[in-house]
Amino acid sequence: AQSVAQPEDQVNVAEGNPLTVKCTYSVSGNPYLFWYVQYPNRGLQFLLKYITGDNLVKGSYGFEAEFNKSQTSFHLKKPSALVSDSALYFCAVRSAMDSNYQLIWGAGTKLIIKP
Amino acid sequence: SAVISQKPSRDICQRGTSLTIQCQVDSQVTMMFWYRQQPGQSLTLIATANQGSEATYESGFVIDKFPISRPNLTFSTLTVSNMSPEDSSIYLCSARTGLNTEAFFGQGTRLTVV
């Protein structure tokens, strides 16, 4: 069965420090991986995706993520956190073998950036 | 990218009534989805809205409770029927254009049933 794990319910980081939000996955075949952010009372916004190619993917708002096939991980990173990065972050995956369009969603990680 | 307009943004409804949520995309999309989300929690897929055919519902969701329409490639509605307080949640519309493309989301509808 396909699954996504975000092992941390909450991550606390001081402003200016690097941040990492973890995501591991389990799918059959090659994965398509996505990160989304949700600000309070808003819909989800797309940050970045890995489909194929370079393992390091750069996305919106200075975020990047590294695809690690051996560790089945796709951790979200940013070199220097901003208070405005505080939000709920979701990792999602689907298998390249699947013919449907559905994404499997992680439980979400609340990121809190303290001034 | 696609821009999705979802309305209403929030509503407070009496139990036993129904609410229809509308989702308008600014471009033609292949697939549209309806999700439910409790505040601060993950997304639960209700159904996939198929253009020109009946929606495909996930386990635990039925057409009588959550009828869905998709009359064309840019529009869909979700109705929450015979509402109870347990239906209080955030409902999200989403669309994708291809198998390896990202999903886009509406702003969500925050529903409270009293």
Short mmCIF file of N, CA and C in Angstrom, two decimals, chain B:
data_model
loop_
_atom_site.label_atom_id
_atom_site.label_comp_id
_atom_site.label_asym_id
_atom_site.label_seq_id
_atom_site.Cartn_x
_atom_site.Cartn_y
_atom_site.Cartn_z
N SER B 1 -0.22 27.25 -14.41
CA SER B 1 -0.97 27.05 -13.18
C SER B 1 -2.43 27.38 -13.40
N ALA B 2 -3.26 26.93 -12.49
CA ALA B 2 -4.70 27.19 -12.56
C ALA B 2 -5.14 27.92 -11.31
N VAL B 3 -6.11 28.80 -11.49
CA VAL B 3 -6.68 29.52 -10.37
C VAL B 3 -8.07 28.97 -10.12
N ILE B 4 -8.34 28.61 -8.89
CA ILE B 4 -9.62 28.00 -8.54
C ILE B 4 -10.37 28.93 -7.61
N SER B 5 -11.59 29.26 -7.99
CA SER B 5 -12.47 30.08 -7.15
C SER B 5 -13.50 29.16 -6.52
N GLN B 6 -13.55 29.20 -5.22
CA GLN B 6 -14.47 28.33 -4.48
C GLN B 6 -15.37 29.21 -3.63
N LYS B 7 -16.66 28.89 -3.64
CA LYS B 7 -17.58 29.66 -2.81
C LYS B 7 -18.74 28.81 -2.36
N PRO B 8 -19.30 29.08 -1.19
CA PRO B 8 -18.92 30.18 -0.30
C PRO B 8 -17.63 29.88 0.44
N SER B 9 -17.04 30.90 1.01
CA SER B 9 -15.81 30.70 1.78
C SER B 9 -16.13 30.14 3.16
N ARG B 10 -17.30 30.47 3.66
CA ARG B 10 -17.74 29.91 4.93
C ARG B 10 -19.26 30.02 5.03
N ASP B 11 -19.82 29.15 5.85
CA ASP B 11 -21.26 29.20 6.06
C ASP B 11 -21.59 28.51 7.37
N ILE B 12 -22.65 28.98 7.97
CA ILE B 12 -23.21 28.36 9.17
C ILE B 12 -24.60 27.88 8.79
N CYS B 13 -24.85 26.60 8.93
CA CYS B 13 -26.09 26.01 8.43
C CYS B 13 -26.81 25.27 9.54
N GLN B 14 -28.13 25.19 9.39
CA GLN B 14 -28.95 24.44 10.33
C GLN B 14 -28.89 22.96 9.98
N ARG B 15 -28.92 22.13 11.00
CA ARG B 15 -28.94 20.69 10.75
C ARG B 15 -30.16 20.32 9.94
N GLY B 16 -30.00 19.33 9.05
CA GLY B 16 -31.11 18.88 8.21
C GLY B 16 -31.18 19.59 6.87
N THR B 17 -30.46 20.69 6.74
CA THR B 17 -30.47 21.42 5.46
C THR B 17 -29.31 20.95 4.59
N SER B 18 -29.23 21.50 3.39
CA SER B 18 -28.17 21.15 2.44
C SER B 18 -27.43 22.40 2.00
N LEU B 19 -26.16 22.22 1.67
CA LEU B 19 -25.34 23.33 1.17
C LEU B 19 -24.62 22.87 -0.08
N THR B 20 -24.65 23.71 -1.11
CA THR B 20 -23.92 23.42 -2.33
C THR B 20 -22.71 24.33 -2.44
N ILE B 21 -21.55 23.73 -2.62
CA ILE B 21 -20.28 24.45 -2.76
C ILE B 21 -19.88 24.43 -4.23
N GLN B 22 -19.50 25.59 -4.72
CA GLN B 22 -19.15 25.71 -6.13
C GLN B 22 -17.65 25.88 -6.31
N CYS B 23 -17.13 25.33 -7.38
CA CYS B 23 -15.71 25.39 -7.68
C CYS B 23 -15.54 25.71 -9.16
N GLN B 24 -14.92 26.86 -9.44
CA GLN B 24 -14.72 27.32 -10.80
C GLN B 24 -13.23 27.43 -11.09
N VAL B 25 -12.77 26.79 -12.15
CA VAL B 25 -11.35 26.84 -12.53
C VAL B 25 -11.21 27.75 -13.74
N ASP B 26 -10.11 28.48 -13.79
CA ASP B 26 -9.94 29.46 -14.87
C ASP B 26 -9.41 28.85 -16.16
N SER B 27 -9.24 27.53 -16.18
CA SER B 27 -8.81 26.84 -17.39
C SER B 27 -9.37 25.42 -17.35
N GLN B 28 -9.36 24.77 -18.48
CA GLN B 28 -9.87 23.41 -18.52
C GLN B 28 -8.91 22.46 -17.81
N VAL B 29 -9.45 21.60 -16.99
CA VAL B 29 -8.64 20.65 -16.24
C VAL B 29 -9.19 19.25 -16.42
N THR B 30 -8.30 18.29 -16.34
CA THR B 30 -8.71 16.90 -16.57
C THR B 30 -9.49 16.36 -15.37
N MET B 31 -8.91 16.55 -14.19
CA MET B 31 -9.51 15.94 -13.02
C MET B 31 -9.80 16.99 -11.96
N MET B 32 -10.90 16.82 -11.29
CA MET B 32 -11.24 17.65 -10.14
C MET B 32 -11.55 16.75 -8.95
N PHE B 33 -11.20 17.23 -7.78
CA PHE B 33 -11.35 16.43 -6.57
C PHE B 33 -12.01 17.27 -5.48
N TRP B 34 -12.69 16.58 -4.59
CA TRP B 34 -13.25 17.22 -3.40
C TRP B 34 -12.68 16.54 -2.16
N TYR B 35 -12.16 17.37 -1.25
CA TYR B 35 -11.56 16.89 -0.02
C TYR B 35 -12.31 17.47 1.18
N ARG B 36 -12.15 16.78 2.29
CA ARG B 36 -12.60 17.31 3.58
C ARG B 36 -11.39 17.38 4.49
N GLN B 37 -11.33 18.44 5.29
CA GLN B 37 -10.20 18.63 6.19
C GLN B 37 -10.67 19.22 7.50
N GLN B 38 -10.34 18.56 8.58
CA GLN B 38 -10.55 19.15 9.88
C GLN B 38 -9.41 20.13 10.12
N PRO B 39 -9.68 21.26 10.76
CA PRO B 39 -8.63 22.27 10.97
C PRO B 39 -7.36 21.67 11.56
N GLY B 40 -6.23 21.92 10.91
CA GLY B 40 -4.96 21.44 11.38
C GLY B 40 -4.67 19.98 11.07
N GLN B 41 -5.59 19.34 10.37
CA GLN B 41 -5.43 17.92 10.07
C GLN B 41 -5.16 17.71 8.58
N SER B 42 -4.94 16.43 8.23
CA SER B 42 -4.66 16.12 6.84
C SER B 42 -5.93 16.13 6.00
N LEU B 43 -5.75 15.90 4.71
CA LEU B 43 -6.87 15.91 3.78
C LEU B 43 -7.45 14.51 3.62
N THR B 44 -8.76 14.44 3.55
CA THR B 44 -9.45 13.19 3.27
C THR B 44 -10.19 13.36 1.95
N LEU B 45 -9.90 12.50 1.00
CA LEU B 45 -10.55 12.59 -0.30
C LEU B 45 -11.98 12.09 -0.21
N ILE B 46 -12.91 12.93 -0.66
CA ILE B 46 -14.33 12.54 -0.69
C ILE B 46 -14.61 11.80 -1.99
N ALA B 47 -14.24 12.46 -3.10
CA ALA B 47 -14.57 11.88 -4.41
C ALA B 47 -13.78 12.58 -5.50
N THR B 48 -13.70 11.90 -6.62
CA THR B 48 -13.14 12.45 -7.85
C THR B 48 -14.31 12.80 -8.76
N ALA B 49 -14.34 14.05 -9.18
CA ALA B 49 -15.43 14.52 -10.04
C ALA B 49 -15.06 14.29 -11.49
N ASN B 50 -15.78 13.45 -12.15
CA ASN B 50 -15.49 13.08 -13.53
C ASN B 50 -16.41 13.86 -14.47
N GLN B 51 -15.83 14.45 -15.48
CA GLN B 51 -16.63 15.21 -16.43
C GLN B 51 -17.43 14.27 -17.29
N GLY B 52 -18.74 14.47 -17.30
CA GLY B 52 -19.60 13.69 -18.16
C GLY B 52 -20.01 12.34 -17.60
N SER B 53 -19.60 12.03 -16.38
CA SER B 53 -20.00 10.76 -15.77
C SER B 53 -20.12 10.95 -14.27
N GLU B 54 -20.59 9.93 -13.61
CA GLU B 54 -20.77 10.04 -12.15
C GLU B 54 -19.42 10.14 -11.44
N ALA B 55 -19.45 10.80 -10.32
CA ALA B 55 -18.25 10.92 -9.50
C ALA B 55 -17.85 9.57 -8.93
N THR B 56 -16.58 9.44 -8.63
CA THR B 56 -16.05 8.23 -8.00
C THR B 56 -15.81 8.53 -6.54
N TYR B 57 -16.53 7.85 -5.65
CA TYR B 57 -16.48 8.14 -4.23
C TYR B 57 -15.51 7.22 -3.50
N GLU B 58 -14.89 7.78 -2.48
CA GLU B 58 -14.00 7.01 -1.63
C GLU B 58 -14.82 6.28 -0.57
N SER B 59 -14.16 5.31 0.04
CA SER B 59 -14.82 4.54 1.08
C SER B 59 -15.29 5.46 2.20
N GLY B 60 -16.53 5.29 2.60
CA GLY B 60 -17.09 6.10 3.67
C GLY B 60 -17.88 7.30 3.19
N PHE B 61 -17.88 7.53 1.91
CA PHE B 61 -18.62 8.66 1.33
C PHE B 61 -19.57 8.13 0.27
N VAL B 62 -20.81 8.61 0.29
CA VAL B 62 -21.81 8.10 -0.64
C VAL B 62 -22.47 9.25 -1.40
N ILE B 63 -22.98 8.90 -2.56
CA ILE B 63 -23.54 9.91 -3.45
C ILE B 63 -24.77 10.59 -2.85
N ASP B 64 -25.57 9.85 -2.09
CA ASP B 64 -26.77 10.45 -1.53
C ASP B 64 -26.43 11.56 -0.53
N LYS B 65 -25.33 11.42 0.14
CA LYS B 65 -24.92 12.40 1.14
C LYS B 65 -24.11 13.54 0.50
N PHE B 66 -23.30 13.20 -0.48
CA PHE B 66 -22.40 14.18 -1.11
C PHE B 66 -22.54 14.15 -2.63
N PRO B 67 -23.70 14.52 -3.15
CA PRO B 67 -23.83 14.54 -4.61
C PRO B 67 -22.90 15.56 -5.24
N ILE B 68 -22.32 15.17 -6.36
CA ILE B 68 -21.34 16.00 -7.05
C ILE B 68 -21.76 16.15 -8.51
N SER B 69 -21.60 17.34 -9.01
CA SER B 69 -21.81 17.57 -10.44
C SER B 69 -20.53 18.05 -11.08
N ARG B 70 -20.35 17.72 -12.37
CA ARG B 70 -19.21 18.21 -13.15
C ARG B 70 -19.70 18.36 -14.58
N PRO B 71 -20.40 19.47 -14.84
CA PRO B 71 -21.01 19.62 -16.16
C PRO B 71 -20.03 19.92 -17.28
N ASN B 72 -18.85 20.44 -16.95
CA ASN B 72 -17.86 20.75 -17.98
C ASN B 72 -16.46 20.67 -17.38
N LEU B 73 -15.45 21.06 -18.15
CA LEU B 73 -14.06 20.89 -17.73
C LEU B 73 -13.56 21.99 -16.82
N THR B 74 -14.43 22.94 -16.45
CA THR B 74 -13.97 24.04 -15.60
C THR B 74 -14.80 24.22 -14.34
N PHE B 75 -15.81 23.42 -14.12
CA PHE B 75 -16.74 23.69 -13.03
C PHE B 75 -17.19 22.40 -12.36
N SER B 76 -17.36 22.48 -11.04
CA SER B 76 -17.90 21.36 -10.29
C SER B 76 -18.61 21.88 -9.05
N THR B 77 -19.58 21.12 -8.57
CA THR B 77 -20.23 21.44 -7.31
C THR B 77 -20.24 20.21 -6.42
N LEU B 78 -20.18 20.48 -5.12
CA LEU B 78 -20.35 19.45 -4.09
C LEU B 78 -21.50 19.90 -3.21
N THR B 79 -22.46 19.03 -2.99
CA THR B 79 -23.56 19.31 -2.07
C THR B 79 -23.40 18.45 -0.83
N VAL B 80 -23.49 19.08 0.31
CA VAL B 80 -23.52 18.36 1.57
C VAL B 80 -24.98 18.30 1.99
N SER B 81 -25.56 17.11 1.98
CA SER B 81 -27.00 16.95 2.15
C SER B 81 -27.36 16.56 3.57
N ASN B 82 -28.56 16.98 3.97
CA ASN B 82 -29.10 16.58 5.27
C ASN B 82 -28.02 16.69 6.35
N MET B 83 -27.52 17.89 6.51
CA MET B 83 -26.34 18.10 7.34
C MET B 83 -26.57 17.84 8.82
N SER B 84 -25.53 17.37 9.46
CA SER B 84 -25.49 17.20 10.91
C SER B 84 -24.23 17.88 11.42
N PRO B 85 -24.13 18.11 12.73
CA PRO B 85 -22.92 18.75 13.26
C PRO B 85 -21.64 18.02 12.88
N GLU B 86 -21.71 16.72 12.65
CA GLU B 86 -20.52 15.95 12.26
C GLU B 86 -19.99 16.34 10.89
N ASP B 87 -20.79 17.03 10.11
CA ASP B 87 -20.36 17.49 8.79
C ASP B 87 -19.58 18.80 8.87
N SER B 88 -19.51 19.38 10.04
CA SER B 88 -18.73 20.61 10.21
C SER B 88 -17.27 20.33 9.89
N SER B 89 -16.74 21.06 8.93
CA SER B 89 -15.39 20.79 8.46
C SER B 89 -15.03 21.84 7.42
N ILE B 90 -13.82 21.72 6.90
CA ILE B 90 -13.39 22.51 5.75
C ILE B 90 -13.47 21.63 4.52
N TYR B 91 -14.12 22.13 3.49
CA TYR B 91 -14.24 21.38 2.24
C TYR B 91 -13.39 22.09 1.18
N LEU B 92 -12.55 21.30 0.51
CA LEU B 92 -11.60 21.86 -0.45
C LEU B 92 -11.82 21.26 -1.83
N CYS B 93 -11.82 22.13 -2.82
CA CYS B 93 -11.86 21.72 -4.21
C CYS B 93 -10.43 21.73 -4.75
N SER B 94 -10.11 20.76 -5.59
CA SER B 94 -8.77 20.66 -6.16
C SER B 94 -8.85 20.22 -7.61
N ALA B 95 -7.85 20.59 -8.39
CA ALA B 95 -7.83 20.21 -9.81
C ALA B 95 -6.41 19.88 -10.24
N ARG B 96 -6.30 18.97 -11.18
CA ARG B 96 -5.02 18.63 -11.77
C ARG B 96 -5.20 18.50 -13.27
N THR B 97 -4.12 18.80 -14.00
CA THR B 97 -4.20 18.76 -15.45
C THR B 97 -3.53 17.53 -16.04
N GLY B 98 -2.73 16.81 -15.23
CA GLY B 98 -2.04 15.65 -15.77
C GLY B 98 -1.56 14.74 -14.66
N LEU B 99 -1.07 13.58 -15.06
CA LEU B 99 -0.69 12.56 -14.10
C LEU B 99 0.51 12.98 -13.24
N ASN B 100 1.42 13.77 -13.80
CA ASN B 100 2.59 14.17 -13.03
C ASN B 100 2.62 15.66 -12.73
N THR B 101 1.46 16.27 -12.78
CA THR B 101 1.38 17.70 -12.48
C THR B 101 0.89 17.92 -11.05
N GLU B 102 1.20 19.12 -10.55
CA GLU B 102 0.76 19.43 -9.21
C GLU B 102 -0.74 19.70 -9.19
N ALA B 103 -1.30 19.60 -7.99
CA ALA B 103 -2.70 19.92 -7.80
C ALA B 103 -2.83 21.38 -7.38
N PHE B 104 -3.93 21.99 -7.77
CA PHE B 104 -4.25 23.35 -7.34
C PHE B 104 -5.51 23.28 -6.49
N PHE B 105 -5.59 24.21 -5.55
CA PHE B 105 -6.68 24.17 -4.59
C PHE B 105 -7.44 25.48 -4.55
N GLY B 106 -8.73 25.35 -4.28
CA GLY B 106 -9.51 26.51 -3.94
C GLY B 106 -9.20 26.93 -2.51
N GLN B 107 -9.78 28.05 -2.11
CA GLN B 107 -9.50 28.59 -0.77
C GLN B 107 -10.20 27.83 0.33
N GLY B 108 -11.12 26.95 -0.05
CA GLY B 108 -11.81 26.17 0.95
C GLY B 108 -13.12 26.79 1.40
N THR B 109 -14.01 25.94 1.88
CA THR B 109 -15.29 26.36 2.47
C THR B 109 -15.33 25.84 3.89
N ARG B 110 -15.40 26.76 4.83
CA ARG B 110 -15.49 26.38 6.23
C ARG B 110 -16.96 26.27 6.60
N LEU B 111 -17.39 25.05 6.84
CA LEU B 111 -18.80 24.78 7.13
C LEU B 111 -18.99 24.48 8.61
N THR B 112 -19.94 25.16 9.20
CA THR B 112 -20.34 24.88 10.58
C THR B 112 -21.82 24.53 10.56
N VAL B 113 -22.15 23.38 11.13
CA VAL B 113 -23.54 22.95 11.20
C VAL B 113 -24.01 23.03 12.66
N VAL B 114 -25.09 23.75 12.86
CA VAL B 114 -25.57 23.96 14.24
C VAL B 114 -26.94 23.33 14.42
#
